[in-house]
PDB file of C-alpha atoms in Angstrom:
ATOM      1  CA  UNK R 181      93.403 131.029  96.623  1.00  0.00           C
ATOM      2  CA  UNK R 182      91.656 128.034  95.845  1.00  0.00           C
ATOM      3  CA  UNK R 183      92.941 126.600  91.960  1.00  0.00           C
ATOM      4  CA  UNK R 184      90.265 123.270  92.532  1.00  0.00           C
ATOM      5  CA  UNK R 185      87.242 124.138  93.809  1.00  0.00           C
ATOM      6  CA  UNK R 186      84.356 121.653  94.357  1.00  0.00           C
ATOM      7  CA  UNK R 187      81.214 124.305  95.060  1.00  0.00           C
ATOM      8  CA  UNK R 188      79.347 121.540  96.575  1.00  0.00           C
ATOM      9  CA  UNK R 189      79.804 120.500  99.875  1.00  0.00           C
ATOM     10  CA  UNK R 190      77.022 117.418  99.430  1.00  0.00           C
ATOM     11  CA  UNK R 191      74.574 116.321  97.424  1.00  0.00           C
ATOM     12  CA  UNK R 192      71.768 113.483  97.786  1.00  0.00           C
ATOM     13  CA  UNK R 193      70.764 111.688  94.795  1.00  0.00           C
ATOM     14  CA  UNK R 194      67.534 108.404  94.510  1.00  0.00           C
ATOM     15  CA  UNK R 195      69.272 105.453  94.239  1.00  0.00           C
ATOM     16  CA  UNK R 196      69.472 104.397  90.879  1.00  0.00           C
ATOM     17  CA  UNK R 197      69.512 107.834  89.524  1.00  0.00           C
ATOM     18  CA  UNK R 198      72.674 109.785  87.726  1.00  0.00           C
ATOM     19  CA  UNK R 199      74.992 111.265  90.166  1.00  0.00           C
ATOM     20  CA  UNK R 200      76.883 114.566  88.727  1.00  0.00           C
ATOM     21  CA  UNK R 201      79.844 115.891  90.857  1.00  0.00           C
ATOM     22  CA  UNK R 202      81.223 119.288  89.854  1.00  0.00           C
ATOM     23  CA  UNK R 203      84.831 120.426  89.951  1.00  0.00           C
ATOM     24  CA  UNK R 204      86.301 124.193  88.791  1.00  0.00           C
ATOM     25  CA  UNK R 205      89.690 125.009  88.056  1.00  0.00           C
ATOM     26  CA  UNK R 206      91.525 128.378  87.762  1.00  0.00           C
ATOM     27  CA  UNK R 207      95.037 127.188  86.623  1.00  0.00           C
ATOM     28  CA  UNK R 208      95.191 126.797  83.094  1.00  0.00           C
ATOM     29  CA  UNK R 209      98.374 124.700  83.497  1.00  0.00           C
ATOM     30  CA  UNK R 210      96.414 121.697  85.083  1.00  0.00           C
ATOM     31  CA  UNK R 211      96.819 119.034  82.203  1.00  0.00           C
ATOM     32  CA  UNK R 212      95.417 116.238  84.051  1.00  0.00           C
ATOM     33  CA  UNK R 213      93.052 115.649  86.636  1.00  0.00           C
ATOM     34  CA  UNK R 214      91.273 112.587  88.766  1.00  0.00           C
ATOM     35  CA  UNK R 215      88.894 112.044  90.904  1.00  0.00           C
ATOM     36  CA  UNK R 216      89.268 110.236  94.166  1.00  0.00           C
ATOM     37  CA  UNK R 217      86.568 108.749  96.798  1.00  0.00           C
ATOM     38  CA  UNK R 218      86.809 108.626 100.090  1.00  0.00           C
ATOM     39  CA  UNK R 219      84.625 106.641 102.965  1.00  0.00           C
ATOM     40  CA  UNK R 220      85.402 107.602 106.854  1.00  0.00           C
ATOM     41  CA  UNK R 221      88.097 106.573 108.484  1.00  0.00           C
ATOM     42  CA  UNK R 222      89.765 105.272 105.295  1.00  0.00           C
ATOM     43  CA  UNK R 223      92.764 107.247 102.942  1.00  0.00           C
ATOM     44  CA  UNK R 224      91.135 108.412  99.518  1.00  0.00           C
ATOM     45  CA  UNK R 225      90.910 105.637  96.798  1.00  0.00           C
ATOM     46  CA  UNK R 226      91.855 106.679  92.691  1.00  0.00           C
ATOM     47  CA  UNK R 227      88.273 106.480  91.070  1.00  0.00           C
ATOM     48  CA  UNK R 228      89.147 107.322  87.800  1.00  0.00           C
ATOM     49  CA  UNK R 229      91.124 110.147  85.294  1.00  0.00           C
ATOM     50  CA  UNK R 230      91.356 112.640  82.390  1.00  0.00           C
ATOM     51  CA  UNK R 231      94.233 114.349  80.534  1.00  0.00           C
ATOM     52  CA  UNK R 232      94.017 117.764  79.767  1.00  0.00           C
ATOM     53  CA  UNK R 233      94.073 116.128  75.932  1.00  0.00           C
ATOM     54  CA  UNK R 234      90.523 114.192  75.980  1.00  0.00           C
ATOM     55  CA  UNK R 235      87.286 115.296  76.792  1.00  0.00           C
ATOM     56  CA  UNK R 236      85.580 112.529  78.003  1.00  0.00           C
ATOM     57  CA  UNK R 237      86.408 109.235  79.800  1.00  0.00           C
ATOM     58  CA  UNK R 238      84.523 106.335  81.048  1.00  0.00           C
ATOM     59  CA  UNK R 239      85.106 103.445  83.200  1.00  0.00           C
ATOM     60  CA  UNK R 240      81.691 101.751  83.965  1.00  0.00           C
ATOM     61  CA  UNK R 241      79.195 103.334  85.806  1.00  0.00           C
ATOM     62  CA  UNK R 242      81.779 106.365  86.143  1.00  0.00           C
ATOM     63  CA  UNK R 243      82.506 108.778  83.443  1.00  0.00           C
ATOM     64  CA  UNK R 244      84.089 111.807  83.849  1.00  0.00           C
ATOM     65  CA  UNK R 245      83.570 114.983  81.608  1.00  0.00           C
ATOM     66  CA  UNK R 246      86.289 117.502  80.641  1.00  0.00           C
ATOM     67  CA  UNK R 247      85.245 121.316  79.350  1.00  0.00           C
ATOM     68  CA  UNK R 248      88.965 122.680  79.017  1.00  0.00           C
ATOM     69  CA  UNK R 249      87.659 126.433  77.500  1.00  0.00           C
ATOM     70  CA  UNK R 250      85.228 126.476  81.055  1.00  0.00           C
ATOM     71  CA  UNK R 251      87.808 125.047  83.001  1.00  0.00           C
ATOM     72  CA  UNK R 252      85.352 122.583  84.491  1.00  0.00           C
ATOM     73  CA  UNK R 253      84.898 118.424  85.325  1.00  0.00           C
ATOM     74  CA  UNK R 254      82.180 116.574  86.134  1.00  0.00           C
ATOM     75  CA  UNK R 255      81.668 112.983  87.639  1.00  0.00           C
ATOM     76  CA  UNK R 256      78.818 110.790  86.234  1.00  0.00           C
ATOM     77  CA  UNK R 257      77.993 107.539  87.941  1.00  0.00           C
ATOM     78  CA  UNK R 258      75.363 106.405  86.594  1.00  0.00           C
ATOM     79  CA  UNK R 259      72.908 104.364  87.840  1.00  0.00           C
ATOM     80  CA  UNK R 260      74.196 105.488  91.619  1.00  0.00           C
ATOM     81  CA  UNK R 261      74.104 102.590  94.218  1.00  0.00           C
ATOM     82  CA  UNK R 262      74.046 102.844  98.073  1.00  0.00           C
ATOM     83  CA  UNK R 263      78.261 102.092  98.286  1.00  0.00           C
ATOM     84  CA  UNK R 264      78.674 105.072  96.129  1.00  0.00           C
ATOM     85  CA  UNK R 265      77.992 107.328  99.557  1.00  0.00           C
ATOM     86  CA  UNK R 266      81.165 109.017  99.804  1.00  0.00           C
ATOM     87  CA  UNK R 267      83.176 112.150  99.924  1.00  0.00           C
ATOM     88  CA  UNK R 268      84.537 112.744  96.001  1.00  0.00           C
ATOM     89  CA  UNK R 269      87.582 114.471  95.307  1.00  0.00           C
ATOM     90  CA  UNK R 270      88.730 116.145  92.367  1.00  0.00           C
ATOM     91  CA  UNK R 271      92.315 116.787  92.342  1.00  0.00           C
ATOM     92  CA  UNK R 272      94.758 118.498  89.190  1.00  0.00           C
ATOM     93  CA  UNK R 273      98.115 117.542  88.548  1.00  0.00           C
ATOM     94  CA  UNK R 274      99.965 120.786  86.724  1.00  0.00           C
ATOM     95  CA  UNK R 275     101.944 120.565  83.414  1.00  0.00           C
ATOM     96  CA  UNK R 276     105.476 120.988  83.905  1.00  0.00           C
ATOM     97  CA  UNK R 277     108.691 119.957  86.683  1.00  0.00           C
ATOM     98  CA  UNK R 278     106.315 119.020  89.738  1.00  0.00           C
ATOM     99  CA  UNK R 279     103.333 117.332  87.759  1.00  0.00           C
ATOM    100  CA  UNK R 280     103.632 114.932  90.177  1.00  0.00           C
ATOM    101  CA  UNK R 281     101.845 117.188  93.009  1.00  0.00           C
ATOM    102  CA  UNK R 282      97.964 117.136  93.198  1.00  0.00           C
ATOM    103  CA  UNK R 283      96.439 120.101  93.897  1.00  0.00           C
ATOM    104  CA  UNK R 284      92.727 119.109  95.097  1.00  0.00           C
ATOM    105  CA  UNK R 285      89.483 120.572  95.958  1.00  0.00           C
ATOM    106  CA  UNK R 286      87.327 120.425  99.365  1.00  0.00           C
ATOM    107  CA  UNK R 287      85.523 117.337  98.547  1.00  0.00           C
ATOM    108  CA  UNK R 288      81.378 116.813  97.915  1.00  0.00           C
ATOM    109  CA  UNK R 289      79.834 114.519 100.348  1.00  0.00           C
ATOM    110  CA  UNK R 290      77.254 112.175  98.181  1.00  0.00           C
ATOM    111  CA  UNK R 291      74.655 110.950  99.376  1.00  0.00           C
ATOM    112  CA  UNK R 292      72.622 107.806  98.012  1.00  0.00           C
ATOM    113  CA  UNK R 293      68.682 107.819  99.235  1.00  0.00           C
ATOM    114  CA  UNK R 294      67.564 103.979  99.083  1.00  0.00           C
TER     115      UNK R 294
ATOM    116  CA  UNK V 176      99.112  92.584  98.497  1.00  0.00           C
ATOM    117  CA  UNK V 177      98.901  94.882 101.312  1.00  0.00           C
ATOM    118  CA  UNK V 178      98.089  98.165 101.044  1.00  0.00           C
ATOM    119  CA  UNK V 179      99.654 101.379 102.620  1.00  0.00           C
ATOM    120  CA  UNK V 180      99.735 101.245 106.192  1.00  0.00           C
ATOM    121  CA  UNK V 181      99.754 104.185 108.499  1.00  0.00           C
ATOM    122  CA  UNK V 182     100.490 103.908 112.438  1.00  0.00           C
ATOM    123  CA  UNK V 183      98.986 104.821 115.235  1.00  0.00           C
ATOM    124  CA  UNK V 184      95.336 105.630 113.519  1.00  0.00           C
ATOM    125  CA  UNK V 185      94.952 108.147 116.251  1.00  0.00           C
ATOM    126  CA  UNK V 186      97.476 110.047 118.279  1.00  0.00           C
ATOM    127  CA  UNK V 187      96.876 113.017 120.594  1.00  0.00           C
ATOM    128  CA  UNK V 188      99.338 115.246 121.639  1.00  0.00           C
ATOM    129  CA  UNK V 189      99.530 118.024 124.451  1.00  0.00           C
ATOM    130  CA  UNK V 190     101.053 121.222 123.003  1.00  0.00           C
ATOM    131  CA  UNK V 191     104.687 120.955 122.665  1.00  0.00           C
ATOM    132  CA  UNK V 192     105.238 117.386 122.498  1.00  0.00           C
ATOM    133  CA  UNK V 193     106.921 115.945 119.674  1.00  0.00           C
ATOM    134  CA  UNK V 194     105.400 113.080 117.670  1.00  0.00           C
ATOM    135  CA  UNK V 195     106.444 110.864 114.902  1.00  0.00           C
ATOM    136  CA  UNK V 196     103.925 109.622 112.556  1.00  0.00           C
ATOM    137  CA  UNK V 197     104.831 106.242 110.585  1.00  0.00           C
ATOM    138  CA  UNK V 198     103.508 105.513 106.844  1.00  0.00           C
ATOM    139  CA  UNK V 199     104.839 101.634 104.916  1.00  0.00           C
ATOM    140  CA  UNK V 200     104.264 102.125 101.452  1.00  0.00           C
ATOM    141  CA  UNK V 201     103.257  99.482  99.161  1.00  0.00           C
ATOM    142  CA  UNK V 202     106.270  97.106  98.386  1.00  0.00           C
ATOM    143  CA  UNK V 203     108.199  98.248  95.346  1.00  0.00           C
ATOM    144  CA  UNK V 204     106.467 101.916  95.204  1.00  0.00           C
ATOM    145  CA  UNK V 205     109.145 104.435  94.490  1.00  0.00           C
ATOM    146  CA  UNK V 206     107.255 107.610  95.160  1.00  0.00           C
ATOM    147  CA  UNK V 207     105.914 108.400  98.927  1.00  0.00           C
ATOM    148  CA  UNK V 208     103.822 111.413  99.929  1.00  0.00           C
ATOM    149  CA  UNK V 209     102.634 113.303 102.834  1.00  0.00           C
ATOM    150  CA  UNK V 210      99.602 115.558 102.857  1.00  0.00           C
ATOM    151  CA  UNK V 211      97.603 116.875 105.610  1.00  0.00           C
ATOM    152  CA  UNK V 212      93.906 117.120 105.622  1.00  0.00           C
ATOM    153  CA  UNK V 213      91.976 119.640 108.016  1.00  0.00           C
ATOM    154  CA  UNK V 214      88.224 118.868 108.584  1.00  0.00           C
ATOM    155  CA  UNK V 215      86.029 120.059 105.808  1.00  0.00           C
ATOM    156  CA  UNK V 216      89.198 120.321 103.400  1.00  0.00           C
ATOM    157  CA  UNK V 217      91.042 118.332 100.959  1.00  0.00           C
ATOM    158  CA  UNK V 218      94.877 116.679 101.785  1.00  0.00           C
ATOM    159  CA  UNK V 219      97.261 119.032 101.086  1.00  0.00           C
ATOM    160  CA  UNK V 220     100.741 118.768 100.314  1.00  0.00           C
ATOM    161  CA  UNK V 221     103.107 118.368 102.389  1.00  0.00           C
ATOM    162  CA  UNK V 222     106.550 116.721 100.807  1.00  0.00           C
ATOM    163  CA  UNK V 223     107.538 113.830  98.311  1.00  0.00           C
ATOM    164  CA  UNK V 224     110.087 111.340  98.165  1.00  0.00           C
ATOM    165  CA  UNK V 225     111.712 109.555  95.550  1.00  0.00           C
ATOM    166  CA  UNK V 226     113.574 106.480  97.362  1.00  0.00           C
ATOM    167  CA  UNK V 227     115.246 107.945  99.665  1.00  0.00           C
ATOM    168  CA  UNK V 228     115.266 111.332  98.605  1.00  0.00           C
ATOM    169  CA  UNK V 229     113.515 113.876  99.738  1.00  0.00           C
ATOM    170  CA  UNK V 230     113.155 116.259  96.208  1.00  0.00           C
ATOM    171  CA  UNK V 231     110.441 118.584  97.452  1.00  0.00           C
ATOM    172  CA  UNK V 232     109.861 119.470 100.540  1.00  0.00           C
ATOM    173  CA  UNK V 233     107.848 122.889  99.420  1.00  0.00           C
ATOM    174  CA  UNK V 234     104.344 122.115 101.757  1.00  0.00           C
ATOM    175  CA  UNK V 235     106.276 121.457 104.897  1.00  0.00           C
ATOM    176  CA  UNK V 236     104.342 124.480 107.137  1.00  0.00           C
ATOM    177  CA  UNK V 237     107.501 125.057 109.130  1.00  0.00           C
ATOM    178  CA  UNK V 238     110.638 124.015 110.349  1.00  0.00           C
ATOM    179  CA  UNK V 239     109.071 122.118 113.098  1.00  0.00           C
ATOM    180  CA  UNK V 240     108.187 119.732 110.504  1.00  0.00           C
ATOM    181  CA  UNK V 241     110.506 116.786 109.100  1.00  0.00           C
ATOM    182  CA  UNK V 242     110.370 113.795 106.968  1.00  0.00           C
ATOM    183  CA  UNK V 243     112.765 111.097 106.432  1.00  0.00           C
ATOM    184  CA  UNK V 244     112.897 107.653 104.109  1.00  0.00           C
ATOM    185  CA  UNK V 245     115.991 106.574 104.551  1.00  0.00           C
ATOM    186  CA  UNK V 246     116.136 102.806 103.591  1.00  0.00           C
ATOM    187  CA  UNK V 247     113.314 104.084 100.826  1.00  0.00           C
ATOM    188  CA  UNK V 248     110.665 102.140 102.190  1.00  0.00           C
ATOM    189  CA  UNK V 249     109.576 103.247 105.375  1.00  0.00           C
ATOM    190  CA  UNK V 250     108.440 107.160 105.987  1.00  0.00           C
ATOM    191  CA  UNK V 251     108.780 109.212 109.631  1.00  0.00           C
ATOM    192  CA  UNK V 252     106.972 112.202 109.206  1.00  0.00           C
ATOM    193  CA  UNK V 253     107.921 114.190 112.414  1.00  0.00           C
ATOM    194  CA  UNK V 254     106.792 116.989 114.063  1.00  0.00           C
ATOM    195  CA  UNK V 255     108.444 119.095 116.974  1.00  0.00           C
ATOM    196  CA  UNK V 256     106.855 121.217 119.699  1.00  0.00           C
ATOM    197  CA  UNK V 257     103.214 120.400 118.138  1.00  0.00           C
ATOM    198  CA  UNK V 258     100.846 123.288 118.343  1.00  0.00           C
ATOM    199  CA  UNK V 259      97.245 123.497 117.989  1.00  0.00           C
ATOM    200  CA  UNK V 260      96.878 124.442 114.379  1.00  0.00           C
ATOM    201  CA  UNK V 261      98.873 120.993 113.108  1.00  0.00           C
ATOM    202  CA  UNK V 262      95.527 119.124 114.203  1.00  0.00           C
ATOM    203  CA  UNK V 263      94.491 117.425 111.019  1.00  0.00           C
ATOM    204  CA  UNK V 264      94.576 114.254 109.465  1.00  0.00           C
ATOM    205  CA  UNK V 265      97.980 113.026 108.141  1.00  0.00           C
ATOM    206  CA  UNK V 266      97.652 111.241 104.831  1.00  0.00           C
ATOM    207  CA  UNK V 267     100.755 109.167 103.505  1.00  0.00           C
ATOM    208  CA  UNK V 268     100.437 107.596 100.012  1.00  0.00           C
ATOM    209  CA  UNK V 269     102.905 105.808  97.652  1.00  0.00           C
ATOM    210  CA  UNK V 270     102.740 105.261  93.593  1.00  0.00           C
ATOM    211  CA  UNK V 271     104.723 103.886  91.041  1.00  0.00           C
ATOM    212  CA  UNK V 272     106.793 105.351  88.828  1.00  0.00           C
ATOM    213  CA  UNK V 273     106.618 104.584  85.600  1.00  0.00           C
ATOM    214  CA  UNK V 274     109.856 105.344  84.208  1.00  0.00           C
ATOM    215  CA  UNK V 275     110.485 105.919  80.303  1.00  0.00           C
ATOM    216  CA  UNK V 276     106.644 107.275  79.877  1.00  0.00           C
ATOM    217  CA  UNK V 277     106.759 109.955  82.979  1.00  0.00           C
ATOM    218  CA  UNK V 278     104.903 109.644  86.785  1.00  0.00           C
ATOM    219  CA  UNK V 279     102.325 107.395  87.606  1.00  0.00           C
ATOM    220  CA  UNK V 280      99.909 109.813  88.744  1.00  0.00           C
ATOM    221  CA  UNK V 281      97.394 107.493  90.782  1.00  0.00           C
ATOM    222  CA  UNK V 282      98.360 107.448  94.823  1.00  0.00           C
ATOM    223  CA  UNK V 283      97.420 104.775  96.805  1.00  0.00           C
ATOM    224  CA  UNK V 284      96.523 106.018  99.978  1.00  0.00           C
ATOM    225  CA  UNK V 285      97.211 105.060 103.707  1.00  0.00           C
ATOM    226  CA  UNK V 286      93.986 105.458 106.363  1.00  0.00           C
ATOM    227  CA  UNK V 287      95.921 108.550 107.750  1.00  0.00           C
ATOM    228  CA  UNK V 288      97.119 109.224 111.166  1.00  0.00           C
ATOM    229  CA  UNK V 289      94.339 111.833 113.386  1.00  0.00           C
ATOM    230  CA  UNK V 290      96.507 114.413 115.430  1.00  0.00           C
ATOM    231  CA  UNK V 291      94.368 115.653 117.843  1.00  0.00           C
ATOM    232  CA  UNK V 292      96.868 118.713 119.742  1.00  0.00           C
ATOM    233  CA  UNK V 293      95.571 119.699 122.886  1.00  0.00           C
TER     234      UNK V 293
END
């Protein structure tokens, strides 16, 4: 059973537009999650985090969202530029002894339109 | 400073064959992990080290599979008598422990090592 799922495999957003990446949890343990962003042939690179105690962070033209009671993230990067073409991964980090092992979804291939 | 390097990039394998897959760290990280990524899926674990030790080795599929770190640097993830299904991408990454305040949960990832089993 999946506990991060990412329902979309890829989306294609106007350059210059607001890019919104979804991520679903089912483990209620999960206190702290980040997203990740990978191009081919290169290892996944940290984009940016949330604990499980804040509901909203933001790091530039990235913010991520946090709806604990829905179990649900979201990605923001707004305004979207043509280097933001990637696959995004969410990945959760459970509370507790192994917090250090990230449990992450399939990944949602964006795709900037010029 | 230089990142985390993975060799070789690409390695194919004919069923059966062993094959050891190499992952440097960044200098001074403590932590070192394997994962394996099919296509279409996200890495999964596969076992963490802390320095040398190995303290869980939980994702490891089977017993064909085996990791070592013994100078706490460099990794060996190794696999015996590959079979078709351990095709995937093999993703190393390292982070930094930040002791007193709990794990540093950002990896810094290697470009993975393609095992293509034929």
């Amino acid at each position: 059973d999946q506990q991060v799922k990412q329902n979309s495999p890829s989306l294609s957003v106007q350059e210059g537009r607001i890019s919104i990446l979804n991520c679903d949890y089912t483990n209620s343990m999960f206190d702290y999650f980040l997203w990740y962003k990978k191009y081919p042939a290169e290892g996944p690179t940290f984009l940016i985090s949330i604990s499980s105690i804040k509901d909203k962070n933001e790091d530039g033209r990235f913010t991520v969202f946090l709806n604990k009671s829905a179990k649900h993230l979201s990605l923001h990067i707004v305004p979207s530029q043509p280097g933001d073409s990637a696959v995004y991964f969410c990945a959760a980090s459970p509370l507790g002894g192994s917090n250090y092992q990230l449990i992450w979804g399939a990944g949602t291939k964006l795709i900037i339109k010029p | 400073g230089a990142g985390v390097s993975q060799s070789p990039r690409y390695k194919v394998a004919k069923r059966g064959q062993d094959v050891a897959l190499r992952c440097d760290p960044i200098s001074g990280h403590v932590s070192l992990f394997w994962y394996q990524q099919a296509l279409g899926q996200g890495p999964e674990f596969l076992t963490y080290f802390q320095n040398e030790a190995q303290l869980d080795k939980s994702g490891l599929p089977s017993d064909r599979f085996f990791a070592e770190r013994p100078e706490g640097s460099v990794s060996t993830l190794k696999i015996q008598r590959t079979q078709q299904e351990d095709s995937a991408v093999y993703l190393c990454a390292s982070s930094l422990v930040v002791t007193g305040t709990g794990f540093s949960y950002e990896q810094y990832f290697g470009p993975g090592t393609r095992l293509t089993v034929t």
